[in-house]
Amino acid sequence: MKIRKHLFAMIVSTVLLLPGNTIGQGVDQGEFLASMCVICHGYRGQGSKRIPALDDHSAEELVEYMQGFKSGEESSTIMERHVKGYTDEEILLIAEFYARQE
Amino acid sequence: MTHISRRDFVKRAGVTGLASMTGLSFPTRSSTRSKVVVIGGGFGGATCAHYLKTFDPGIDVTLIEPGKVFVTCPFSNTVLAGMHDMDFITHGYDQLRDKHQVRIVHDTVTDIDAAGRSIVLSSGGKLEYDQLVVSPGIGFKWGMIKAYDEAATSIMPHAWKAGEQTILLRRQLEAMDDGGVVIIAPSSGHFRAPTAPYERACMIAHYLKKAKPKSKILITDANTSFAKQDLFTDGWNKLYPGMIEWISGNEIGRIDRVDTKKMQIFSSKGKSFKGSVINIIPPQQANMIAAKSGLTDNTGWCPINHRTFESSKYKDIYVLGDACIAGDMPKTAHSASAQAKVCAAAIVSNVQGTQMPEPVYGSSTYSLVAPKYAFSLASVFRLKNNRITFVATGESPRNAPKKIRLKEAKYALGWYLAVTADAFASY
C-alpha cells in the first residue's frame, strides 16, 4: 500500500512537470482517454446500470483500483483485461479526470 | 449565426489574455469558422458529432442522416429473442440537436465533391464543408450469392441492418411451426459484428426453447472458426443441448445460391440445406456512397490514416466505423464509438492548431447466450508502425462460474445503455 501511494505521488509530480496541453486550449489528454471508459461506464463516468460509476471516487482510489486490476490483486470480470493496455501515466490522467467530475 | 457557449467563451478569453500578456501570438485558426459535416447517424457519425461539440463547442457541426430514428444492430438479437421490443433499440437525434447544437439534416447524400469541398443531397441541396466525416456503415455485395437480391430479402431476411428486417425475421420465427429448422448463413471476409451470427443463434434458441422446443438451428458457416468459439460452444451445450448445430466452412465452402420458392440454399461444395426460416448474412463492403466517392480501395472498404481517420484518398475527408479499414479493430459499435472520439480529437486539434492526444482505442464486445448468461472480449489498441494494433486482449475465462456469466449479462445491458447514450447524447 505504501509503495503504491509513493508511486502515485511520483506519477503526480512527473505529470505536473510534463509540458501538457496549453492552458484552456486543445483536447485535454485526460478527457480524451476518459472518453473511452464512458462507452461502458456512462456519461462522464456516472455509471450505467450494474457498471460501476467512476465519478464518485478520488483520483487516488481510482488509481488504486486500476493498479489492483493490473496486478491481479483486485478481482474483476473485464477490467483486468482492459487495464493492461494503459500506462501508469494514462491511468492517472483518467483517474484525475473522473475525480474532477461531480 | 455563430453560437459560442460560455465554456468556449471563457476558453477563448483565457487564451487571448495569456497571448497578449506574454506577447506571443498563437498560430490557431478560429474554430468557430470551421464547418464539419458528418454523413451517417449511426454509432460512428452520431458519436463523432457529439464529441466534436464536446471537445470544441465552437465548431459548426451538421449531421446528415436519412432516417428520423436509428435502430441499432446491437441488442437487435434480443428483439429476436423476445427480450426487448423495437422501441428499446430505437434512438432519435433530438438531444444531439438540443443539448449540443448539432444541426440535424434528414436527407441522403448522393455525391461528394472532394475538390469543391461540398456534398450534394438527394433533395437537390448542396452543403459546403471544411472537414467531412463519412460514417455510412456497410453495403451488401449483391451478386455474390446467386438469386439473393433485394427482393429475396423479403423472404430470406438478412436482418444485418436493424429495422424492418429485424421485425420480419422475428415474425417469421413466431409463425414457424414447432419442429422447424432455422438456418443462419454467415459469409466470410470482413463483416459487421463478427460474433453476432453466433449470438443470434443463442437468442433465437432462447425463444425456441420455450415456444417451439422441437425446432433446430443450423449455422451454415463460410468461416472455419470464429471469435469466442469455445465460449459459444460451451454455452450452446449447457443451455441448448442438441438445438444448435454449427457446420464449418471446411465442410460446405460457402453459400453461393438460394432458392426462395423451395426455401433451400446451396453451397460451393455441393451441399444443400432446407429451412423453415432462412437468415442470410451476405458478403459486405463499405456503403455505396463511399465507393461512388472514390473512398474505397480494391477490398471494397476505405483505407485511412490510423492516427486521424483521414482518408488515404482525399484530404479533409475522414472515414470511420464499419466502412473503414482500421487495422486490428473489429467492425463493431464499440469500435465505431472509440474511432469517433479519436477522429473528433484529430479534427479539433487540426482546426485549433494544437497537438492531438496520443490515441488509445478500447473495445468491449459482449455476447448474450441467454438473458442471464453472457461473456465478453476486451481489447485495447494502439498505433504501432502507423497501424492500429492489439496491445491487450482477452476473452472471459472458459471455466467462469454462473455468477460471472450473470454479471457479464448485466454489464452487457449497462454497456448498451451507455454506448447509445454516448452516441445520441441521451444521458
XYZ file of C-alpha atoms in Angstrom:
529
model
C 0.000 0.000 0.000
C 2.721 2.425 0.986
C 4.618 1.646 -2.173
C 1.555 2.312 -4.249
C 0.964 5.681 -2.579
C 4.548 6.555 -3.189
C 4.189 5.586 -6.818
C 1.054 7.716 -7.036
C 2.864 10.769 -5.695
C 5.745 10.129 -8.039
C 3.491 9.975 -11.054
C 1.608 13.115 -9.977
C 4.812 15.084 -9.798
C 6.027 13.699 -13.108
C 2.808 14.590 -14.874
C 2.804 18.092 -13.384
C 6.250 18.676 -14.785
C 5.373 17.459 -18.242
C 4.713 20.079 -20.902
C 0.974 19.294 -21.134
C -1.763 20.984 -23.091
C -1.634 24.742 -23.449
C -3.975 26.391 -20.965
C -7.613 26.074 -21.973
C -6.665 25.040 -25.471
C -6.650 21.807 -27.407
C -8.141 18.455 -26.491
C -7.293 17.526 -22.908
C -5.433 14.185 -22.813
C -7.278 13.065 -19.660
C -10.712 13.901 -21.058
C -9.783 12.190 -24.308
C -8.596 8.984 -22.608
C -11.620 9.014 -20.301
C -13.924 9.197 -23.331
C -13.029 5.540 -23.965
C -14.248 4.482 -20.490
C -17.663 6.140 -20.839
C -18.625 3.691 -23.608
C -19.354 1.317 -20.705
C -19.250 3.485 -17.592
C -21.810 6.046 -18.768
C -21.625 9.737 -19.482
C -18.742 11.357 -17.605
C -18.361 8.121 -15.651
C -21.719 8.290 -13.887
C -22.194 4.504 -14.165
C -24.658 2.530 -16.272
C -26.962 0.034 -14.547
C -24.624 -2.501 -12.884
C -21.483 -0.994 -14.401
C -19.901 0.990 -11.560
C -19.729 4.788 -11.505
C -16.283 6.369 -11.647
C -17.199 9.944 -10.770
C -17.729 9.298 -7.049
C -14.132 8.285 -6.314
C -10.981 10.242 -5.640
C -8.151 10.001 -8.142
C -6.139 8.029 -5.602
C -8.901 5.444 -5.146
C -9.315 5.023 -8.887
C -5.585 4.564 -9.421
C -5.559 2.002 -6.625
C -8.407 0.031 -8.226
C -6.820 0.142 -11.671
C -3.379 -0.864 -10.405
C -5.058 -3.638 -8.394
C -6.769 -4.971 -11.539
C -3.471 -4.747 -13.391
C -1.533 -6.715 -10.777
C -4.372 -9.193 -10.209
C -4.638 -8.191 -6.539
C -8.160 -6.886 -7.185
C -10.570 -9.284 -8.906
C -12.710 -8.171 -11.826
C -14.690 -9.569 -14.741
C -13.439 -7.419 -17.601
C -11.276 -4.581 -16.241
C -8.216 -6.778 -15.724
C -8.234 -7.351 -19.493
C -8.632 -3.637 -20.357
C -6.264 -2.071 -17.878
C -3.237 -3.904 -19.247
C -3.458 -1.706 -22.345
C -2.900 1.541 -20.430
C 0.291 3.045 -18.986
C 0.569 4.245 -15.375
C 0.594 7.846 -16.583
C -2.583 7.312 -18.581
C -4.305 5.639 -15.626
C -3.506 8.682 -13.527
C -4.781 11.124 -16.156
C -8.027 9.141 -16.428
C -8.402 8.985 -12.633
C -7.842 12.707 -12.306
C -10.440 13.427 -14.961
C -13.111 11.418 -13.110
C -12.132 12.888 -9.767
C -12.919 16.324 -11.262
C -16.464 15.242 -12.237
C -19.310 15.900 -9.839
C -25.236 32.834 -36.557
C -22.339 31.542 -34.573
C -23.153 30.052 -31.240
C -20.456 30.389 -28.607
C -21.148 28.720 -25.291
C -19.988 30.195 -22.021
C -17.355 27.487 -21.618
C -15.993 28.235 -25.047
C -16.010 31.971 -24.426
C -14.009 31.518 -21.231
C -11.628 29.222 -23.101
C -11.013 31.772 -25.799
C -10.790 34.751 -23.466
C -8.232 32.874 -21.394
C -6.054 32.107 -24.344
C -6.239 35.625 -25.768
C -5.397 37.065 -22.382
C -2.404 34.812 -21.996
C -1.240 35.569 -25.501
C -1.366 39.316 -25.036
C 0.312 39.073 -21.627
C 3.240 37.132 -22.957
C 3.316 38.914 -26.281
C 3.059 35.602 -28.100
C 0.731 35.044 -30.983
C -0.904 31.639 -31.094
C -0.988 30.014 -34.500
C -4.603 28.939 -34.150
C -7.399 29.294 -36.606
C -10.701 30.251 -35.089
C -12.605 27.026 -34.585
C -15.911 28.892 -34.868
C -15.291 29.276 -38.562
C -14.810 25.565 -39.127
C -17.728 23.735 -40.688
C -17.778 19.998 -40.184
C -20.335 17.866 -41.992
C -20.900 14.322 -40.744
C -22.514 11.765 -43.059
C -24.335 8.951 -41.263
C -26.149 8.962 -37.912
C -25.074 5.573 -36.591
C -22.604 4.895 -33.786
C -19.666 6.386 -35.710
C -21.350 9.506 -37.045
C -23.550 10.396 -34.054
C -20.739 9.873 -31.537
C -18.344 11.913 -33.669
C -20.832 14.809 -33.909
C -21.308 14.625 -30.126
C -17.573 14.690 -29.374
C -16.689 17.383 -31.900
C -19.036 19.586 -29.875
C -17.677 18.261 -26.568
C -14.045 18.944 -27.459
C -14.820 22.309 -29.100
C -18.364 23.692 -28.808
C -17.439 26.439 -31.279
C -17.233 24.093 -34.244
C -20.216 24.136 -36.572
C -21.455 20.538 -36.901
C -24.109 19.247 -39.305
C -25.184 15.605 -39.173
C -26.806 14.140 -42.280
C -28.894 11.028 -41.829
C -31.858 9.888 -43.935
C -33.676 8.191 -41.036
C -35.652 10.167 -38.443
C -34.606 7.492 -35.943
C -31.788 4.983 -35.749
C -32.392 1.311 -34.954
C -29.266 -0.296 -33.506
C -27.841 -3.636 -34.570
C -26.500 -4.176 -31.028
C -29.301 -5.745 -28.983
C -31.397 -6.396 -32.120
C -30.763 -10.090 -31.394
C -32.587 -9.593 -28.075
C -35.626 -8.452 -30.087
C -35.475 -11.754 -31.981
C -35.372 -13.472 -28.578
C -38.463 -11.580 -27.415
C -36.477 -9.981 -24.553
C -36.898 -6.405 -25.807
C -39.169 -4.610 -28.256
C -38.172 -2.424 -31.202
C -38.636 0.774 -29.166
C -35.805 -0.327 -26.902
C -33.324 -0.352 -29.784
C -34.655 2.807 -31.485
C -32.976 6.176 -30.871
C -33.572 9.747 -32.047
C -31.434 12.805 -32.690
C -33.296 15.473 -30.671
C -30.820 15.506 -27.810
C -27.778 15.922 -30.046
C -29.594 18.915 -31.509
C -30.922 20.396 -28.243
C -28.006 19.729 -25.881
C -25.121 20.179 -28.291
C -26.462 22.342 -31.114
C -25.701 19.723 -33.749
C -27.659 20.623 -36.881
C -29.596 17.541 -37.998
C -30.497 17.209 -41.678
C -32.657 14.240 -42.677
C -31.558 13.655 -46.233
C -29.462 11.298 -48.355
C -26.060 12.242 -49.722
C -25.894 11.497 -53.445
C -22.435 12.844 -54.201
C -19.254 14.073 -52.537
C -17.200 16.679 -54.386
C -13.809 16.442 -52.688
C -12.215 19.102 -54.901
C -15.069 21.556 -54.327
C -15.378 20.628 -50.613
C -19.105 20.118 -50.887
C -21.729 17.414 -50.875
C -24.925 17.047 -52.865
C -28.164 15.946 -51.215
C -30.991 13.980 -52.833
C -33.304 16.942 -52.203
C -31.074 18.883 -54.608
C -29.389 20.924 -51.885
C -25.642 21.428 -51.652
C -23.603 21.770 -48.462
C -20.072 23.097 -48.169
C -17.627 21.792 -45.577
C -14.155 22.412 -44.192
C -13.908 18.851 -42.890
C -16.133 15.950 -43.873
C -16.688 12.870 -41.729
C -18.052 9.859 -43.621
C -19.551 7.125 -41.451
C -22.035 5.430 -43.772
C -21.827 1.852 -42.488
C -21.998 -1.206 -44.675
C -23.463 -2.142 -48.029
C -24.080 -5.621 -49.393
C -22.200 -7.177 -52.280
C -25.260 -8.207 -54.264
C -24.468 -10.836 -56.863
C -22.108 -12.902 -54.714
C -24.985 -15.255 -53.809
C -26.978 -16.241 -56.871
C -30.684 -15.276 -56.679
C -30.122 -13.419 -53.411
C -31.117 -9.881 -54.377
C -33.032 -7.154 -52.576
C -36.372 -8.805 -53.428
C -35.157 -12.080 -51.897
C -34.515 -10.339 -48.556
C -38.276 -10.159 -48.001
C -38.336 -13.976 -47.947
C -34.874 -14.732 -46.533
C -34.086 -11.690 -44.380
C -30.527 -10.623 -43.615
C -31.536 -8.542 -40.572
C -27.956 -7.202 -40.687
C -29.225 -3.642 -40.809
C -31.676 -3.400 -37.950
C -35.233 -2.174 -38.535
C -37.864 -3.673 -40.847
C -35.616 -6.675 -41.431
C -35.437 -7.381 -37.682
C -39.232 -7.260 -37.432
C -39.577 -9.569 -40.451
C -37.216 -12.180 -39.025
C -38.973 -12.078 -35.647
C -42.385 -12.528 -37.352
C -41.082 -15.494 -39.337
C -39.842 -17.120 -36.127
C -43.219 -16.511 -34.489
C -45.057 -18.003 -37.475
C -42.830 -21.065 -37.711
C -44.217 -24.469 -36.622
C -42.620 -26.303 -33.715
C -40.018 -28.655 -35.180
C -38.933 -26.215 -37.874
C -35.349 -25.583 -38.936
C -33.889 -22.087 -38.695
C -30.805 -21.532 -40.859
C -28.275 -18.795 -40.188
C -25.793 -18.443 -43.061
C -22.827 -16.149 -42.290
C -20.475 -15.079 -45.075
C -16.713 -14.942 -44.676
C -14.397 -11.959 -45.050
C -14.774 -8.692 -43.169
C -18.269 -8.098 -41.951
C -20.147 -6.083 -39.362
C -20.234 -7.581 -35.870
C -18.190 -10.764 -36.472
C -19.564 -12.633 -33.446
C -23.190 -11.546 -33.876
C -24.234 -14.580 -36.011
C -23.398 -16.887 -33.097
C -25.121 -14.642 -30.553
C -28.107 -14.593 -32.899
C -28.207 -18.402 -32.782
C -28.302 -18.187 -28.954
C -31.021 -15.556 -28.885
C -33.210 -17.452 -31.363
C -32.596 -20.627 -29.331
C -33.721 -18.814 -26.184
C -37.048 -18.075 -27.882
C -37.438 -21.531 -29.436
C -36.541 -23.412 -26.248
C -39.708 -22.079 -24.608
C -42.030 -21.582 -27.583
C -41.009 -24.326 -30.047
C -38.714 -26.790 -28.284
C -38.607 -29.385 -31.091
C -37.037 -26.870 -33.501
C -33.410 -26.756 -34.623
C -30.918 -24.069 -35.591
C -28.351 -24.730 -38.284
C -25.398 -22.394 -38.800
C -24.079 -22.974 -42.317
C -20.878 -21.014 -41.938
C -18.485 -19.826 -44.644
C -15.945 -19.366 -41.826
C -13.846 -22.181 -40.430
C -13.585 -20.672 -36.936
C -14.811 -17.602 -35.064
C -14.004 -15.443 -32.037
C -15.114 -16.743 -28.628
C -15.850 -20.092 -30.301
C -15.157 -22.214 -27.200
C -17.266 -19.934 -25.040
C -20.153 -20.112 -27.510
C -19.880 -23.891 -27.881
C -19.905 -24.331 -24.081
C -22.969 -22.079 -23.847
C -24.831 -23.994 -26.571
C -24.097 -27.338 -24.919
C -25.067 -26.090 -21.492
C -28.234 -24.143 -22.296
C -29.487 -25.502 -25.605
C -28.237 -29.105 -25.852
C -28.917 -30.614 -29.284
C -30.624 -27.494 -30.616
C -27.785 -25.609 -32.344
C -25.581 -27.230 -34.976
C -22.584 -25.394 -36.447
C -21.277 -26.539 -39.827
C -17.807 -25.294 -40.698
C -16.777 -23.675 -43.968
C -14.292 -26.546 -44.311
C -17.230 -28.803 -44.985
C -19.539 -26.634 -47.089
C -17.364 -23.923 -48.636
C -19.769 -21.005 -48.750
C -23.438 -20.472 -49.577
C -23.452 -19.288 -53.196
C -27.068 -19.787 -54.333
C -30.539 -19.560 -52.838
C -33.954 -20.731 -53.997
C -36.575 -18.639 -52.215
C -39.505 -20.702 -53.598
C -38.168 -24.000 -52.285
C -36.675 -22.362 -49.174
C -33.376 -24.006 -49.960
C -29.757 -22.805 -50.049
C -26.783 -24.300 -51.867
C -23.066 -24.279 -51.077
C -19.940 -24.068 -53.236
C -19.004 -27.614 -52.185
C -22.272 -29.017 -53.477
C -24.228 -29.241 -50.222
C -27.807 -28.023 -49.896
C -29.972 -27.188 -46.908
C -33.712 -26.636 -46.473
C -35.045 -24.335 -43.801
C -38.363 -23.081 -42.440
C -36.723 -19.715 -41.709
C -33.526 -18.724 -43.513
C -31.331 -15.831 -42.406
C -28.669 -14.964 -44.986
C -25.792 -12.755 -43.840
C -24.439 -11.599 -47.199
C -20.862 -10.551 -48.059
C -20.299 -6.889 -47.266
C -18.369 -3.772 -48.257
C -18.440 -0.102 -47.353
C -21.759 1.597 -48.080
C -22.235 2.607 -51.722
C -21.655 6.333 -51.177
C -18.061 5.535 -50.161
C -17.298 3.632 -53.381
C -19.108 6.202 -55.500
C -16.987 8.966 -53.972
C -13.714 7.137 -54.587
C -13.042 6.489 -50.892
C -12.721 2.692 -51.187
C -9.816 0.544 -52.396
C -9.982 -2.824 -54.174
C -11.160 -4.531 -50.942
C -14.387 -2.523 -51.037
C -13.519 -0.800 -47.732
C -11.965 2.634 -47.087
C -8.233 2.997 -46.351
C -7.419 5.656 -43.743
C -4.642 7.213 -41.713
C -4.889 5.157 -38.497
C -3.986 8.108 -36.277
C -6.628 10.542 -37.509
C -9.080 8.513 -39.626
C -8.405 10.882 -42.513
C -8.988 9.115 -45.831
C -5.869 7.916 -47.658
C -7.574 9.105 -50.829
C -8.724 12.657 -50.032
C -7.535 15.377 -47.695
C -10.030 16.706 -45.128
C -12.341 13.715 -45.567
C -12.399 11.314 -42.611
C -13.902 7.815 -42.722
C -14.823 5.848 -39.620
C -16.963 2.994 -38.335
C -17.693 -0.197 -40.283
C -16.774 1.446 -43.627
C -13.076 1.961 -42.826
C -10.137 -0.415 -42.558
C -8.866 0.130 -39.015
C -6.122 -2.458 -38.539
C -6.952 -4.979 -35.830
C -10.211 -3.318 -34.759
C -13.358 -5.367 -35.418
C -16.360 -3.755 -37.099
C -18.482 -3.144 -34.009
C -20.465 -0.323 -32.414
C -17.837 -0.074 -29.684
C -15.041 0.294 -32.254
C -17.028 2.956 -34.116
C -17.582 4.873 -30.870
C -13.869 4.761 -29.988
C -12.866 5.742 -33.525
C -15.354 8.624 -33.493
C -13.633 10.147 -30.467
C -10.171 9.764 -31.953
C -11.414 11.327 -35.188
C -13.151 14.178 -33.321
C -9.934 14.854 -31.363
C -7.937 14.820 -34.620
C -10.269 17.310 -36.303
C -10.471 19.639 -33.294
C -6.681 19.582 -32.880
C -6.244 20.278 -36.573
C -8.698 23.173 -36.541
C -7.198 24.696 -33.393
C -3.620 24.092 -34.450
C -2.876 22.135 -31.289
C -1.237 18.766 -30.768
C -3.563 15.802 -30.912
C -3.571 13.485 -27.874
C -1.863 10.139 -28.482
C -4.691 7.770 -29.451
C -5.640 4.697 -27.466
C -8.625 2.708 -28.685
C -10.681 0.449 -26.412
C -13.222 -2.215 -27.326
C -15.571 -4.468 -25.359
C -17.872 -6.866 -27.133
C -20.442 -8.692 -25.079
C -22.295 -11.722 -26.387
C -25.521 -12.912 -24.791
C -26.193 -16.631 -24.673
C -29.317 -16.137 -22.537
C -30.764 -13.223 -20.528
C -28.604 -14.217 -17.541
C -25.598 -15.652 -19.363
C -23.028 -13.584 -21.250
C -19.309 -13.306 -21.899
C -17.036 -10.709 -23.400
C -13.968 -9.950 -25.444
C -11.976 -6.931 -24.261
C -9.267 -5.301 -26.346
C -7.070 -2.225 -26.291
C -5.362 -0.985 -29.446
C -2.550 1.482 -30.090
C -0.624 2.740 -33.065
C 2.344 0.577 -33.938
C 4.166 1.493 -37.143
C 1.158 3.672 -38.002
C -1.219 0.728 -37.797
C -3.940 0.167 -35.184
C -2.633 -2.890 -33.356
C -3.756 -5.073 -30.416
C -1.774 -4.301 -27.266
C -4.039 -6.127 -24.833
C -6.850 -8.536 -25.491
C -8.678 -11.256 -23.653
C -11.866 -13.283 -23.534
C -13.888 -14.159 -20.447
C -12.473 -17.302 -18.819
C -13.966 -20.558 -20.065
C -14.464 -22.008 -16.602
C -16.185 -18.966 -15.068
C -18.967 -19.693 -12.553
C -22.642 -18.872 -13.208
C -22.315 -15.745 -11.090
C -19.765 -14.246 -13.508
C -21.887 -15.067 -16.578
C -24.819 -13.325 -14.890
C -22.665 -10.322 -14.030
C -21.496 -10.045 -17.629
C -25.125 -10.235 -18.845
C -25.891 -7.265 -16.596
C -22.803 -5.478 -17.852
C -23.917 -6.138 -21.438
C -27.108 -4.194 -20.728
C -25.151 -1.431 -18.985
C -22.825 -1.255 -21.981
C -25.748 -0.952 -24.399
C -27.348 1.883 -22.452
C -24.005 3.694 -22.106
C -22.842 3.356 -25.717
C -26.188 4.557 -27.077
C -26.354 7.437 -24.581
C -22.852 8.410 -25.671
C -23.848 8.390 -29.354
C -27.226 10.128 -29.106
C -26.484 12.314 -26.040
C -29.422 10.649 -24.272
C -27.990 10.759 -20.764
